[in-house]
């Protein structure tokens, strides 16, 4: 159980709130690079701020206030030029720093006034990495966008999957440090939904350890032992808002206090027979979360089951009403750490896991179960034999999110040599 005050601190993400300020010290993935090939501007709401994301014809990314400084037109209807984004209403043009670069009628009427020099929109740095577009809303100087180890891997098929979830970010992130839910929400519930019998292996033991980039959670399942990688290596609850399983990342990016953008980055290693494989375009797609027929949440896929659990806790879970037990030790550790790090920021300090060392950032290693398969691959036959490591065992379909478009399915199967 949590006090009403701590619950508020953990869940509010606006500028000037303790957690909003902590989260603003980290880069957040907000879109896919290929998304802007399809449309060069995108409306973005991030931590309660309404913004427009664009890529101009010179290849520069910008993230600006959604509304024009002139008379507040919506800049996501603006159009990109060689440099910057031009408002569709009276043609004011802005660069990626937010500086107004052109005011056509003002420059004709009063060229000497240089009115544009005094106009600057709120603007945030953007960077592309691993097929994702990252935004930084914190104070300068911006840290580095983390080069997590899987971003350096080759011979893989990557896809990026977004889902908009109508609940607060923090109940989503609590799920990143909750090993026991896997047995019930995924293992046993999936069996029940399919009408299959039997039970998923039960958890015999769990443990949580802090490391430089968050927490590692470990488990021993029925039929396994402490020599298994699920215990010796574990999986990561990545600081501050991500789950990292080894083969994929799931960021829980706050749209505002009531909505979360789930951003999944999935890596599937091609079997050795398909090497060398280079992906010319990282596909992205948006997964539906509700079944239009029944109006109920979709429950057929792993992450959809998570979404159903999170939204079921309420838009903002009322943690004053909960009853925590032994399985929730990790959740408690993470809450404490977030409250502690929010205080560090409030006192003017630098919180944990902010990366500023370029040498270190060439490749940040993480605990990875089955690393060798991701890095060196394996033959098709031996991929098929392995069955304990999602992302490394050549699945026929995509088990994580419902609604994968046919062209992505085909591209995946071609890459893997499944067709
Ligand atoms: S409102 Fe944008 S140029 Fe007038
Ligand atoms: Fe889950």
Tab-separated table of C-alpha atoms and ligand atoms in Angstrom:
chain	number	residue	atom	x	y	z
A	1	UNK	CA	0.000	0.000	0.000
A	2	UNK	CA	1.176	3.473	-0.838
A	3	UNK	CA	0.246	6.869	0.520
A	4	UNK	CA	-1.960	9.043	-1.633
A	5	UNK	CA	0.881	11.546	-1.864
A	6	UNK	CA	3.476	9.018	-3.080
A	7	UNK	CA	0.986	7.665	-5.590
A	8	UNK	CA	0.532	11.166	-6.956
A	9	UNK	CA	4.289	11.756	-7.131
A	10	UNK	CA	4.895	8.484	-8.994
A	11	UNK	CA	2.147	9.028	-11.526
A	12	UNK	CA	2.207	12.737	-12.440
A	13	UNK	CA	4.404	13.460	-15.450
A	14	UNK	CA	3.841	17.131	-16.254
A	15	UNK	CA	6.688	19.663	-16.325
A	16	UNK	CA	7.486	20.832	-12.819
A	17	UNK	CA	6.222	17.675	-11.070
A	18	UNK	CA	8.875	15.536	-9.323
A	19	UNK	CA	8.445	12.493	-11.584
A	20	UNK	CA	7.930	14.669	-14.670
A	21	UNK	CA	11.282	16.297	-13.950
A	22	UNK	CA	13.015	12.954	-13.351
A	23	UNK	CA	11.645	11.423	-16.567
A	24	UNK	CA	12.755	14.518	-18.488
A	25	UNK	CA	16.393	13.545	-17.768
A	26	UNK	CA	16.136	10.617	-20.199
A	27	UNK	CA	15.622	10.269	-23.949
A	28	UNK	CA	12.193	8.902	-24.839
A	29	UNK	CA	11.411	6.977	-28.052
A	30	UNK	CA	8.359	8.613	-29.621
A	31	UNK	CA	8.201	7.508	-33.261
A	32	UNK	CA	9.858	5.362	-35.915
A	33	UNK	CA	12.241	6.836	-38.463
A	34	UNK	CA	10.205	5.265	-41.263
A	35	UNK	CA	7.039	6.907	-39.951
A	36	UNK	CA	8.267	10.248	-41.287
A	37	UNK	CA	8.847	8.694	-44.744
A	38	UNK	CA	5.092	8.259	-44.905
A	39	UNK	CA	4.209	11.745	-43.599
A	40	UNK	CA	6.861	14.352	-42.714
A	41	UNK	CA	4.977	15.825	-39.730
A	42	UNK	CA	3.416	14.068	-36.777
A	43	UNK	CA	1.386	15.380	-33.850
A	44	UNK	CA	2.949	14.178	-30.608
A	45	UNK	CA	1.743	14.485	-27.049
A	46	UNK	CA	4.551	13.700	-24.638
A	47	UNK	CA	4.442	14.022	-20.851
A	48	UNK	CA	1.499	16.371	-21.155
A	49	UNK	CA	3.081	18.643	-23.792
A	50	UNK	CA	1.529	19.075	-27.251
A	51	UNK	CA	4.233	19.051	-29.893
A	52	UNK	CA	4.858	18.532	-33.581
A	53	UNK	CA	7.580	16.227	-34.832
A	54	UNK	CA	8.945	16.698	-38.361
A	55	UNK	CA	11.842	15.951	-40.674
A	56	UNK	CA	12.663	18.741	-43.121
A	57	UNK	CA	13.940	18.244	-46.655
A	58	UNK	CA	17.479	18.801	-45.401
A	59	UNK	CA	17.061	15.708	-43.189
A	60	UNK	CA	16.920	17.624	-39.878
A	61	UNK	CA	14.533	16.438	-37.192
A	62	UNK	CA	12.577	18.946	-35.133
A	63	UNK	CA	10.211	18.718	-32.190
A	64	UNK	CA	8.390	22.008	-31.670
A	65	UNK	CA	5.444	23.450	-29.813
A	66	UNK	CA	2.362	22.231	-31.656
A	67	UNK	CA	1.040	25.781	-32.125
A	68	UNK	CA	2.478	28.547	-34.261
A	69	UNK	CA	3.716	31.579	-32.341
A	70	UNK	CA	1.811	33.910	-34.684
A	71	UNK	CA	-1.851	33.079	-34.137
A	72	UNK	CA	-1.607	29.515	-32.868
A	73	UNK	CA	-2.341	27.465	-35.983
A	74	UNK	CA	-1.638	23.740	-35.730
A	75	UNK	CA	1.884	23.114	-37.032
A	76	UNK	CA	1.267	19.471	-37.782
A	77	UNK	CA	-0.583	20.839	-40.834
A	78	UNK	CA	2.508	22.849	-41.700
A	79	UNK	CA	4.796	21.759	-44.535
A	80	UNK	CA	8.470	20.973	-44.483
A	81	UNK	CA	10.984	22.851	-46.605
A	82	UNK	CA	14.734	22.607	-47.197
A	83	UNK	CA	15.204	24.021	-43.740
A	84	UNK	CA	12.403	23.887	-41.226
A	85	UNK	CA	8.652	23.717	-40.981
A	86	UNK	CA	6.363	26.363	-42.469
A	87	UNK	CA	3.009	27.179	-40.903
A	88	UNK	CA	0.173	26.631	-43.351
A	89	UNK	CA	-1.758	29.712	-42.168
A	90	UNK	CA	0.459	32.740	-42.964
A	91	UNK	CA	3.722	31.069	-43.841
A	92	UNK	CA	5.928	31.680	-40.825
A	93	UNK	CA	8.799	29.193	-40.913
A	94	UNK	CA	10.675	27.643	-37.964
A	95	UNK	CA	13.961	25.743	-37.638
A	96	UNK	CA	14.757	22.834	-35.323
A	97	UNK	CA	15.905	25.164	-32.520
A	98	UNK	CA	12.446	26.746	-32.550
A	99	UNK	CA	13.833	29.952	-34.040
A	100	UNK	CA	11.480	31.689	-36.462
A	101	UNK	CA	13.346	31.891	-39.789
A	102	UNK	CA	10.803	33.600	-42.012
A	103	UNK	CA	7.688	35.810	-41.779
A	104	UNK	CA	6.811	36.551	-45.393
A	105	UNK	CA	4.494	39.556	-45.021
A	106	UNK	CA	6.387	41.134	-42.104
A	107	UNK	CA	9.638	40.933	-44.049
A	108	UNK	CA	8.001	42.659	-47.014
A	109	UNK	CA	6.320	45.380	-44.911
A	110	UNK	CA	9.108	46.050	-42.375
A	111	UNK	CA	12.306	44.322	-43.476
A	112	UNK	CA	14.341	46.458	-41.068
A	113	UNK	CA	12.318	45.385	-38.002
A	114	UNK	CA	13.556	41.764	-38.061
A	115	UNK	CA	10.531	40.769	-36.007
A	116	UNK	CA	11.343	37.101	-36.616
A	117	UNK	CA	14.517	37.355	-34.544
A	118	UNK	CA	12.374	37.808	-31.443
A	119	UNK	CA	10.172	34.763	-32.107
A	120	UNK	CA	11.198	31.378	-30.842
A	121	UNK	CA	9.017	28.336	-30.163
A	122	UNK	CA	9.675	25.762	-27.478
A	123	UNK	CA	11.870	23.150	-29.184
A	124	UNK	CA	13.442	19.902	-28.025
A	125	UNK	CA	16.363	17.899	-29.428
A	126	UNK	CA	15.595	14.805	-31.466
A	127	UNK	CA	17.862	11.974	-32.495
A	128	UNK	CA	17.509	8.837	-34.599
A	129	UNK	CA	18.867	5.572	-33.201
A	130	UNK	CA	18.009	1.939	-33.968
A	131	UNK	CA	15.149	2.946	-36.248
A	132	UNK	CA	13.523	4.965	-33.477
A	133	UNK	CA	13.222	8.734	-33.048
A	134	UNK	CA	14.160	9.884	-29.561
A	135	UNK	CA	13.159	13.099	-27.817
A	136	UNK	CA	14.831	14.816	-24.894
A	137	UNK	CA	12.747	17.263	-22.870
A	138	UNK	CA	15.207	17.958	-20.069
A	139	UNK	CA	17.720	20.684	-19.344
A	140	UNK	CA	20.833	21.175	-21.469
A	141	UNK	CA	23.290	19.676	-22.003
A	142	UNK	CA	21.394	16.646	-23.276
A	143	UNK	CA	22.970	13.294	-22.399
A	144	UNK	CA	23.640	10.622	-25.058
A	145	UNK	CA	20.941	8.409	-26.500
A	146	UNK	CA	21.867	5.013	-25.032
A	147	UNK	CA	23.392	2.511	-27.435
A	148	UNK	CA	21.932	-0.571	-25.815
A	149	UNK	CA	23.763	-3.696	-26.855
A	150	UNK	CA	21.027	-5.068	-29.166
A	151	UNK	CA	21.190	-1.848	-31.226
A	152	UNK	CA	24.650	-2.995	-32.368
A	153	UNK	CA	23.577	-6.471	-33.458
A	154	UNK	CA	23.559	-7.477	-37.104
A	155	UNK	CA	21.765	-10.127	-39.150
A	156	UNK	CA	18.435	-9.453	-37.509
A	157	UNK	CA	14.930	-8.475	-38.496
A	158	UNK	CA	13.761	-5.520	-36.406
A	159	UNK	CA	10.220	-4.209	-36.139
A	160	UNK	CA	8.806	-1.365	-34.075
A	161	UNK	CA	5.308	-1.643	-32.655
A	162	UNK	CA	3.295	1.126	-31.015
A	163	UNK	CA	0.128	0.842	-28.959
A	164	UNK	CA	-1.675	3.623	-27.159
A	165	UNK	CA	-2.850	2.469	-23.752
A	166	UNK	CA	-5.450	4.478	-21.814
A	167	UNK	CA	-3.748	4.311	-18.431
A	168	UNK	CA	-0.914	5.887	-16.477
A	169	UNK	CA	2.696	4.988	-17.367
A	170	UNK	CA	3.647	3.719	-13.935
A	171	UNK	CA	1.350	0.718	-13.688
A	172	UNK	CA	2.815	-0.300	-17.060
A	173	UNK	CA	6.338	0.049	-15.699
A	174	UNK	CA	5.519	-1.875	-12.508
A	175	UNK	CA	4.773	-4.767	-14.843
A	176	UNK	CA	8.467	-4.670	-15.903
A	177	UNK	CA	9.536	-5.978	-12.513
A	178	UNK	CA	6.855	-8.567	-11.924
A	179	UNK	CA	8.050	-12.079	-12.860
A	180	UNK	CA	5.131	-13.938	-11.278
A	181	UNK	CA	2.566	-12.292	-13.546
A	182	UNK	CA	4.091	-14.187	-16.471
A	183	UNK	CA	2.909	-17.511	-15.058
A	184	UNK	CA	-0.652	-16.292	-14.588
A	185	UNK	CA	-1.411	-13.489	-17.031
A	186	UNK	CA	0.359	-15.203	-19.938
A	187	UNK	CA	0.919	-18.893	-19.140
A	188	UNK	CA	-2.246	-19.913	-17.384
A	189	UNK	CA	-4.614	-17.345	-18.838
A	190	UNK	CA	-3.529	-18.168	-22.417
A	191	UNK	CA	-4.187	-21.846	-21.732
A	192	UNK	CA	-7.611	-21.019	-20.344
A	193	UNK	CA	-8.467	-18.744	-23.276
A	194	UNK	CA	-7.462	-21.485	-25.719
A	195	UNK	CA	-9.431	-24.064	-23.791
A	196	UNK	CA	-6.219	-26.015	-23.269
A	197	UNK	CA	-5.622	-27.997	-20.128
A	198	UNK	CA	-2.641	-28.095	-17.803
A	199	UNK	CA	-0.756	-25.419	-15.935
A	200	UNK	CA	2.236	-23.234	-16.712
A	201	UNK	CA	5.337	-24.056	-14.640
A	202	UNK	CA	5.003	-22.382	-11.278
A	203	UNK	CA	7.517	-19.931	-9.769
A	204	UNK	CA	9.564	-21.517	-6.990
A	205	UNK	CA	11.838	-18.594	-6.256
A	206	UNK	CA	12.330	-14.981	-7.394
A	207	UNK	CA	14.994	-12.351	-6.711
A	208	UNK	CA	15.588	-8.719	-7.614
A	209	UNK	CA	18.941	-6.934	-7.867
A	210	UNK	CA	19.739	-3.355	-8.707
A	211	UNK	CA	22.352	-2.683	-11.403
A	212	UNK	CA	23.647	0.421	-13.203
A	213	UNK	CA	20.660	0.629	-15.562
A	214	UNK	CA	17.772	-0.535	-13.419
A	215	UNK	CA	16.918	-3.861	-11.845
A	216	UNK	CA	17.453	-7.479	-12.796
A	217	UNK	CA	14.782	-9.966	-11.899
A	218	UNK	CA	15.505	-13.661	-11.620
A	219	UNK	CA	13.292	-16.683	-11.293
A	220	UNK	CA	13.459	-20.412	-10.764
A	221	UNK	CA	10.540	-22.185	-12.350
A	222	UNK	CA	9.266	-25.625	-11.610
A	223	UNK	CA	11.523	-28.074	-13.469
A	224	UNK	CA	14.443	-25.618	-13.565
A	225	UNK	CA	17.269	-24.784	-11.213
A	226	UNK	CA	19.571	-21.984	-10.102
A	227	UNK	CA	21.946	-22.914	-12.906
A	228	UNK	CA	19.415	-21.834	-15.516
A	229	UNK	CA	19.949	-18.448	-17.212
A	230	UNK	CA	16.549	-17.280	-15.958
A	231	UNK	CA	18.298	-17.235	-12.570
A	232	UNK	CA	22.000	-16.679	-13.376
A	233	UNK	CA	21.396	-13.905	-15.942
A	234	UNK	CA	17.804	-12.788	-15.462
A	235	UNK	CA	15.830	-10.142	-17.306
A	236	UNK	CA	15.931	-6.368	-16.917
A	237	UNK	CA	13.595	-3.727	-15.702
A	238	UNK	CA	15.445	-0.963	-17.491
A	239	UNK	CA	15.587	2.451	-15.913
A	240	UNK	CA	13.418	4.449	-15.892
A	241	UNK	CA	10.531	3.196	-18.059
A	242	UNK	CA	11.429	0.072	-19.987
A	243	UNK	CA	11.315	-3.703	-19.917
A	244	UNK	CA	14.164	-5.527	-21.642
A	245	UNK	CA	13.723	-9.247	-22.135
A	246	UNK	CA	16.860	-9.981	-24.178
A	247	UNK	CA	15.194	-10.042	-27.585
A	248	UNK	CA	13.032	-6.978	-27.220
A	249	UNK	CA	12.481	-3.691	-25.434
A	250	UNK	CA	9.156	-2.279	-24.296
A	251	UNK	CA	9.190	1.368	-23.344
A	252	UNK	CA	6.240	2.824	-21.461
A	253	UNK	CA	6.313	6.438	-22.630
A	254	UNK	CA	3.930	8.778	-20.802
A	255	UNK	CA	1.648	10.666	-23.184
A	256	UNK	CA	0.170	12.409	-20.159
A	257	UNK	CA	-1.030	11.288	-16.725
A	258	UNK	CA	-3.804	9.183	-18.262
A	259	UNK	CA	-2.282	7.645	-21.375
A	260	UNK	CA	0.845	5.719	-22.256
A	261	UNK	CA	2.540	4.985	-25.555
A	262	UNK	CA	3.843	1.446	-25.550
A	263	UNK	CA	6.882	1.316	-27.831
A	264	UNK	CA	8.152	-2.149	-28.671
A	265	UNK	CA	11.472	-2.811	-30.469
A	266	UNK	CA	11.771	-6.451	-31.487
A	267	UNK	CA	14.870	-8.200	-32.794
A	268	UNK	CA	14.691	-11.582	-34.476
A	269	UNK	CA	18.043	-13.126	-35.400
A	270	UNK	CA	18.011	-14.776	-38.800
A	271	UNK	CA	19.231	-18.375	-38.895
A	272	UNK	CA	22.791	-18.871	-40.178
A	273	UNK	CA	21.468	-20.174	-43.489
A	274	UNK	CA	20.030	-16.698	-44.238
A	275	UNK	CA	23.227	-14.720	-43.577
A	276	UNK	CA	24.330	-12.181	-44.482
A	277	UNK	CA	21.078	-10.331	-43.924
A	278	UNK	CA	20.770	-6.551	-44.038
A	279	UNK	CA	17.466	-4.893	-43.358
A	280	UNK	CA	16.967	-1.965	-45.706
A	281	UNK	CA	13.957	-0.548	-43.859
A	282	UNK	CA	12.819	-1.068	-40.251
A	283	UNK	CA	9.039	-1.405	-40.386
A	284	UNK	CA	6.716	0.106	-37.798
A	285	UNK	CA	3.049	-0.441	-37.071
A	286	UNK	CA	0.339	0.471	-34.587
A	287	UNK	CA	-1.408	-2.414	-32.843
A	288	UNK	CA	-5.116	-2.167	-32.004
A	289	UNK	CA	-5.947	-2.929	-28.386
A	290	UNK	CA	-9.730	-3.284	-28.471
A	291	UNK	CA	-11.799	-5.882	-30.332
A	292	UNK	CA	-14.246	-3.813	-32.432
A	293	UNK	CA	-16.782	-6.641	-32.385
A	294	UNK	CA	-17.091	-7.051	-28.640
A	295	UNK	CA	-15.646	-3.764	-27.345
A	296	UNK	CA	-13.417	-5.801	-24.996
A	297	UNK	CA	-9.629	-5.697	-24.881
A	298	UNK	CA	-7.827	-8.011	-27.293
A	299	UNK	CA	-6.290	-10.843	-25.246
A	300	UNK	CA	-4.742	-13.130	-27.850
A	301	UNK	CA	-1.165	-11.799	-27.674
A	302	UNK	CA	1.327	-11.445	-24.835
A	303	UNK	CA	1.504	-7.670	-24.632
A	304	UNK	CA	-2.236	-7.299	-25.221
A	305	UNK	CA	-2.707	-9.409	-22.107
A	306	UNK	CA	-0.440	-6.980	-20.256
A	307	UNK	CA	-2.420	-4.003	-21.589
A	308	UNK	CA	-5.651	-5.610	-20.337
A	309	UNK	CA	-4.138	-5.998	-16.863
A	310	UNK	CA	-2.819	-2.427	-16.707
A	311	UNK	CA	-6.018	-0.771	-17.865
A	312	UNK	CA	-7.930	-3.035	-15.493
A	313	UNK	CA	-6.081	-1.386	-12.586
A	314	UNK	CA	-7.840	1.890	-13.426
A	315	UNK	CA	-6.689	4.907	-15.400
A	316	UNK	CA	-4.400	5.716	-12.484
A	317	UNK	CA	-4.181	2.733	-10.139
A	318	UNK	CA	-5.287	3.602	-6.604
A	319	UNK	CA	-2.332	2.205	-4.692
A	320	UNK	CA	-3.815	3.227	-1.358
A	321	UNK	CA	-6.129	0.210	-1.797
A	322	UNK	CA	-3.582	-2.473	-2.682
A	323	UNK	CA	-2.150	-5.320	-0.574
A	324	UNK	CA	1.433	-6.082	-1.494
A	325	UNK	CA	3.059	-9.445	-0.824
A	326	UNK	CA	6.326	-11.282	-1.306
A	327	UNK	CA	5.915	-11.315	-5.105
A	328	UNK	CA	5.941	-7.506	-5.083
A	329	UNK	CA	9.417	-6.945	-3.646
A	330	UNK	CA	10.686	-5.667	-6.979
A	331	UNK	CA	7.762	-3.264	-7.329
A	332	UNK	CA	8.544	-1.859	-3.887
A	333	UNK	CA	12.259	-1.482	-4.725
A	334	UNK	CA	11.452	0.374	-7.922
A	335	UNK	CA	8.998	2.746	-6.262
A	336	UNK	CA	11.569	3.624	-3.597
A	337	UNK	CA	14.253	4.198	-6.176
A	338	UNK	CA	12.045	6.441	-8.311
A	339	UNK	CA	11.035	8.544	-5.303
A	340	UNK	CA	14.667	8.748	-4.235
A	341	UNK	CA	15.906	9.731	-7.714
A	342	UNK	CA	13.146	12.338	-8.095
A	343	UNK	CA	14.565	13.915	-4.942
A	344	UNK	CA	18.068	13.845	-6.370
A	345	UNK	CA	16.772	15.832	-9.348
A	346	UNK	CA	14.798	18.205	-7.121
A	347	UNK	CA	18.041	18.966	-5.247
A	348	UNK	CA	19.770	19.775	-8.534
A	349	UNK	CA	21.704	16.500	-8.885
A	350	UNK	CA	22.148	14.095	-11.778
A	351	UNK	CA	20.016	10.946	-11.450
A	352	UNK	CA	21.205	7.401	-12.184
A	353	UNK	CA	21.710	5.915	-15.645
A	354	UNK	CA	22.196	9.210	-17.487
A	355	UNK	CA	24.833	8.435	-20.105
A	356	UNK	CA	27.402	11.076	-21.018
A	357	UNK	CA	30.509	8.983	-21.728
A	358	UNK	CA	30.823	8.459	-25.495
A	359	UNK	CA	33.321	5.629	-25.084
A	360	UNK	CA	31.004	3.723	-22.751
A	361	UNK	CA	28.107	4.447	-25.085
A	362	UNK	CA	29.686	2.619	-28.017
A	363	UNK	CA	27.825	-0.406	-26.658
A	364	UNK	CA	26.119	-0.717	-23.282
A	365	UNK	CA	25.977	-4.358	-22.357
A	366	UNK	CA	22.939	-5.731	-20.561
A	367	UNK	CA	22.015	-9.082	-19.022
A	368	UNK	CA	20.912	-11.177	-21.993
A	369	UNK	CA	19.645	-14.722	-21.788
A	370	UNK	CA	20.870	-16.664	-24.813
A	371	UNK	CA	23.257	-13.887	-25.922
A	372	UNK	CA	25.271	-16.186	-28.158
A	373	UNK	CA	22.267	-16.981	-30.320
A	374	UNK	CA	21.499	-13.283	-30.804
A	375	UNK	CA	25.090	-12.426	-31.658
A	376	UNK	CA	26.263	-15.466	-33.610
A	377	UNK	CA	22.971	-16.997	-34.617
A	378	UNK	CA	22.435	-20.691	-35.069
A	379	UNK	CA	21.344	-23.099	-37.720
A	380	UNK	CA	17.680	-23.301	-38.561
A	381	UNK	CA	17.477	-26.763	-37.012
A	382	UNK	CA	18.965	-25.713	-33.674
A	383	UNK	CA	16.818	-22.542	-33.533
A	384	UNK	CA	13.806	-24.753	-33.703
A	385	UNK	CA	14.999	-26.872	-30.823
A	386	UNK	CA	15.404	-23.954	-28.414
A	387	UNK	CA	12.135	-22.999	-26.849
A	388	UNK	CA	12.858	-20.950	-23.764
A	389	UNK	CA	14.045	-17.628	-25.159
A	390	UNK	CA	11.501	-15.434	-26.892
A	391	UNK	CA	13.060	-13.675	-29.853
A	392	UNK	CA	15.701	-16.301	-30.433
A	393	UNK	CA	13.748	-19.324	-31.509
A	394	UNK	CA	12.416	-18.467	-34.932
A	395	UNK	CA	8.701	-18.217	-34.196
A	396	UNK	CA	6.377	-18.761	-37.141
A	397	UNK	CA	4.298	-15.721	-36.247
A	398	UNK	CA	4.485	-12.656	-34.005
A	399	UNK	CA	3.384	-13.557	-30.470
A	400	UNK	CA	3.618	-10.173	-28.757
A	401	UNK	CA	1.072	-7.739	-30.198
A	402	UNK	CA	-2.097	-8.381	-32.204
A	403	UNK	CA	-2.586	-6.802	-35.610
A	404	UNK	CA	0.744	-7.264	-37.377
A	405	UNK	CA	0.262	-6.043	-40.976
A	406	UNK	CA	0.563	-8.648	-43.698
A	407	UNK	CA	3.507	-6.902	-45.380
A	408	UNK	CA	5.500	-6.978	-42.117
A	409	UNK	CA	4.661	-10.651	-41.628
A	410	UNK	CA	5.846	-11.395	-45.147
A	411	UNK	CA	9.057	-9.384	-44.754
A	412	UNK	CA	9.796	-11.218	-41.500
A	413	UNK	CA	9.172	-14.645	-42.991
A	414	UNK	CA	11.326	-13.819	-46.019
A	415	UNK	CA	14.170	-12.665	-43.761
A	416	UNK	CA	13.959	-15.834	-41.684
A	417	UNK	CA	13.678	-18.129	-44.683
A	418	UNK	CA	10.334	-19.433	-43.450
A	419	UNK	CA	8.607	-19.252	-46.859
B	1	LIG	S1	-0.716	31.268	-37.406
B	1	LIG	FE1	1.099	30.487	-38.205
B	1	LIG	S2	1.725	31.934	-39.617
B	1	LIG	FE2	-0.078	32.745	-38.821
B	2	LIG	FE1	3.616	-9.508	-19.338
